[in-house]
């Protein structure tokens, strides 16, 4: 059981918008710790797509956006494309566990 | 090219030991906090360990699942990070990634597979 909860899967047709939720608690997101989001394509290392909740690194399209409020965060992908199909993970720090925590991951499928 | 180059994985019997290494190439590790993250086959990401930028007398953290068995260390003179893994268990089988803390975790090493099996 992850300290951060994500839906196992979401799907959408090309061009649509999908949103991935990341639900934490008072010891991680609710304590004010940052949330970061990663994309992992099959057979590759994860890559950060959002850091500090909503900042995109160079090269990440503005179709990716994020938000954080209280004990929850979310990642939205608008204008869904075939190459967005991947696993996505949220990440934060947890006081109770004294370490970094990841969500269980969400598989995005483009229909 | 900015990358973290990992080495040291492989097959080991339960109870055995392995040492993983991670060297920065075109990227400095010396002024950044560093982590190890692992991913069991077909599973999600699991944070393993953290060491702050000072190394030696600085802060180190471990996941409950590896505390007392794994030791993280770094050599800033060699721009390198290490993970000494002792008393390995079958459940430690995973791809291990070294990763720098910089605007989230970035960059990630290429990953190295550790297989614990008899």
PDB file of C-alpha atoms in Angstrom, chain A residues 38-110:
ATOM      1  CA  UNK A  38       7.363  11.198 -13.794  1.00  0.00           C
ATOM      2  CA  UNK A  39       6.653   9.520 -17.098  1.00  0.00           C
ATOM      3  CA  UNK A  40       8.051   6.052 -17.710  1.00  0.00           C
ATOM      4  CA  UNK A  41       7.987   4.583 -21.184  1.00  0.00           C
ATOM      5  CA  UNK A  42       8.362   0.783 -21.454  1.00  0.00           C
ATOM      6  CA  UNK A  43      11.915  -0.380 -20.843  1.00  0.00           C
ATOM      7  CA  UNK A  44      13.249   3.064 -19.988  1.00  0.00           C
ATOM      8  CA  UNK A  45      14.110   5.057 -16.883  1.00  0.00           C
ATOM      9  CA  UNK A  46      11.503   7.494 -15.567  1.00  0.00           C
ATOM     10  CA  UNK A  47      11.649  11.097 -16.729  1.00  0.00           C
ATOM     11  CA  UNK A  48      10.349  14.107 -14.807  1.00  0.00           C
ATOM     12  CA  UNK A  49       7.445  15.826 -16.563  1.00  0.00           C
ATOM     13  CA  UNK A  50       6.432  18.205 -13.755  1.00  0.00           C
ATOM     14  CA  UNK A  51       8.346  19.353 -10.673  1.00  0.00           C
ATOM     15  CA  UNK A  52       7.201  21.479  -7.760  1.00  0.00           C
ATOM     16  CA  UNK A  53       3.624  20.550  -8.664  1.00  0.00           C
ATOM     17  CA  UNK A  54       3.282  22.459 -11.913  1.00  0.00           C
ATOM     18  CA  UNK A  55       6.639  23.397 -13.470  1.00  0.00           C
ATOM     19  CA  UNK A  56       7.558  21.774 -16.770  1.00  0.00           C
ATOM     20  CA  UNK A  57      11.218  21.026 -17.524  1.00  0.00           C
ATOM     21  CA  UNK A  58      12.536  22.126 -20.913  1.00  0.00           C
ATOM     22  CA  UNK A  59      11.212  19.915 -23.661  1.00  0.00           C
ATOM     23  CA  UNK A  60       8.009  18.863 -21.905  1.00  0.00           C
ATOM     24  CA  UNK A  61       5.033  20.126 -23.924  1.00  0.00           C
ATOM     25  CA  UNK A  62       2.552  22.524 -22.352  1.00  0.00           C
ATOM     26  CA  UNK A  63      -0.096  19.841 -22.795  1.00  0.00           C
ATOM     27  CA  UNK A  64       1.132  18.635 -19.391  1.00  0.00           C
ATOM     28  CA  UNK A  65      -0.087  20.613 -16.385  1.00  0.00           C
ATOM     29  CA  UNK A  66      -0.357  20.033 -12.677  1.00  0.00           C
ATOM     30  CA  UNK A  67      -1.896  21.280  -9.481  1.00  0.00           C
ATOM     31  CA  UNK A  68      -1.755  20.601  -5.756  1.00  0.00           C
ATOM     32  CA  UNK A  69      -4.195  21.388  -2.988  1.00  0.00           C
ATOM     33  CA  UNK A  70      -4.148  20.102   0.551  1.00  0.00           C
ATOM     34  CA  UNK A  71      -3.533  16.369   0.563  1.00  0.00           C
ATOM     35  CA  UNK A  72      -4.070  15.881  -3.181  1.00  0.00           C
ATOM     36  CA  UNK A  73      -2.346  16.627  -6.458  1.00  0.00           C
ATOM     37  CA  UNK A  74      -3.168  16.000 -10.090  1.00  0.00           C
ATOM     38  CA  UNK A  75      -1.548  15.765 -13.494  1.00  0.00           C
ATOM     39  CA  UNK A  76      -3.548  16.619 -16.600  1.00  0.00           C
ATOM     40  CA  UNK A  77      -2.636  15.762 -20.160  1.00  0.00           C
ATOM     41  CA  UNK A  78      -4.584  17.699 -22.756  1.00  0.00           C
ATOM     42  CA  UNK A  79      -4.649  16.958 -26.479  1.00  0.00           C
ATOM     43  CA  UNK A  80      -3.728  13.337 -25.761  1.00  0.00           C
ATOM     44  CA  UNK A  81      -1.263  11.819 -28.241  1.00  0.00           C
ATOM     45  CA  UNK A  82      -0.154   8.249 -28.930  1.00  0.00           C
ATOM     46  CA  UNK A  83       3.311   8.871 -27.500  1.00  0.00           C
ATOM     47  CA  UNK A  84       1.783   9.923 -24.163  1.00  0.00           C
ATOM     48  CA  UNK A  85       1.005   6.256 -23.561  1.00  0.00           C
ATOM     49  CA  UNK A  86       3.165   5.386 -20.550  1.00  0.00           C
ATOM     50  CA  UNK A  87       3.179   4.862 -16.793  1.00  0.00           C
ATOM     51  CA  UNK A  88       3.019   8.000 -14.645  1.00  0.00           C
ATOM     52  CA  UNK A  89       4.134   8.305 -11.023  1.00  0.00           C
ATOM     53  CA  UNK A  90       3.712  11.033  -8.422  1.00  0.00           C
ATOM     54  CA  UNK A  91       6.394  11.516  -5.772  1.00  0.00           C
ATOM     55  CA  UNK A  92       6.744  13.423  -2.523  1.00  0.00           C
ATOM     56  CA  UNK A  93       8.362  13.192   0.922  1.00  0.00           C
ATOM     57  CA  UNK A  94       6.688  11.646   3.958  1.00  0.00           C
ATOM     58  CA  UNK A  95       7.414  12.695   7.534  1.00  0.00           C
ATOM     59  CA  UNK A  96       6.083   9.498   9.099  1.00  0.00           C
ATOM     60  CA  UNK A  97       8.201   7.290   6.854  1.00  0.00           C
ATOM     61  CA  UNK A  98      11.186   9.676   6.911  1.00  0.00           C
ATOM     62  CA  UNK A  99      11.745   9.230   3.219  1.00  0.00           C
ATOM     63  CA  UNK A 100      10.598   9.754  -0.323  1.00  0.00           C
ATOM     64  CA  UNK A 101       7.362   8.095  -1.379  1.00  0.00           C
ATOM     65  CA  UNK A 102       5.996   7.282  -4.814  1.00  0.00           C
ATOM     66  CA  UNK A 103       2.454   6.666  -5.897  1.00  0.00           C
ATOM     67  CA  UNK A 104       1.643   3.203  -7.191  1.00  0.00           C
ATOM     68  CA  UNK A 105       1.679   4.440 -10.769  1.00  0.00           C
ATOM     69  CA  UNK A 106      -1.010   5.056 -13.390  1.00  0.00           C
ATOM     70  CA  UNK A 107      -0.990   3.507 -16.822  1.00  0.00           C
ATOM     71  CA  UNK A 108      -2.240   5.926 -19.464  1.00  0.00           C
ATOM     72  CA  UNK A 109      -3.736   4.248 -22.510  1.00  0.00           C
ATOM     73  CA  UNK A 110      -4.526   6.110 -25.711  1.00  0.00           C
TER      74      UNK A 110
END
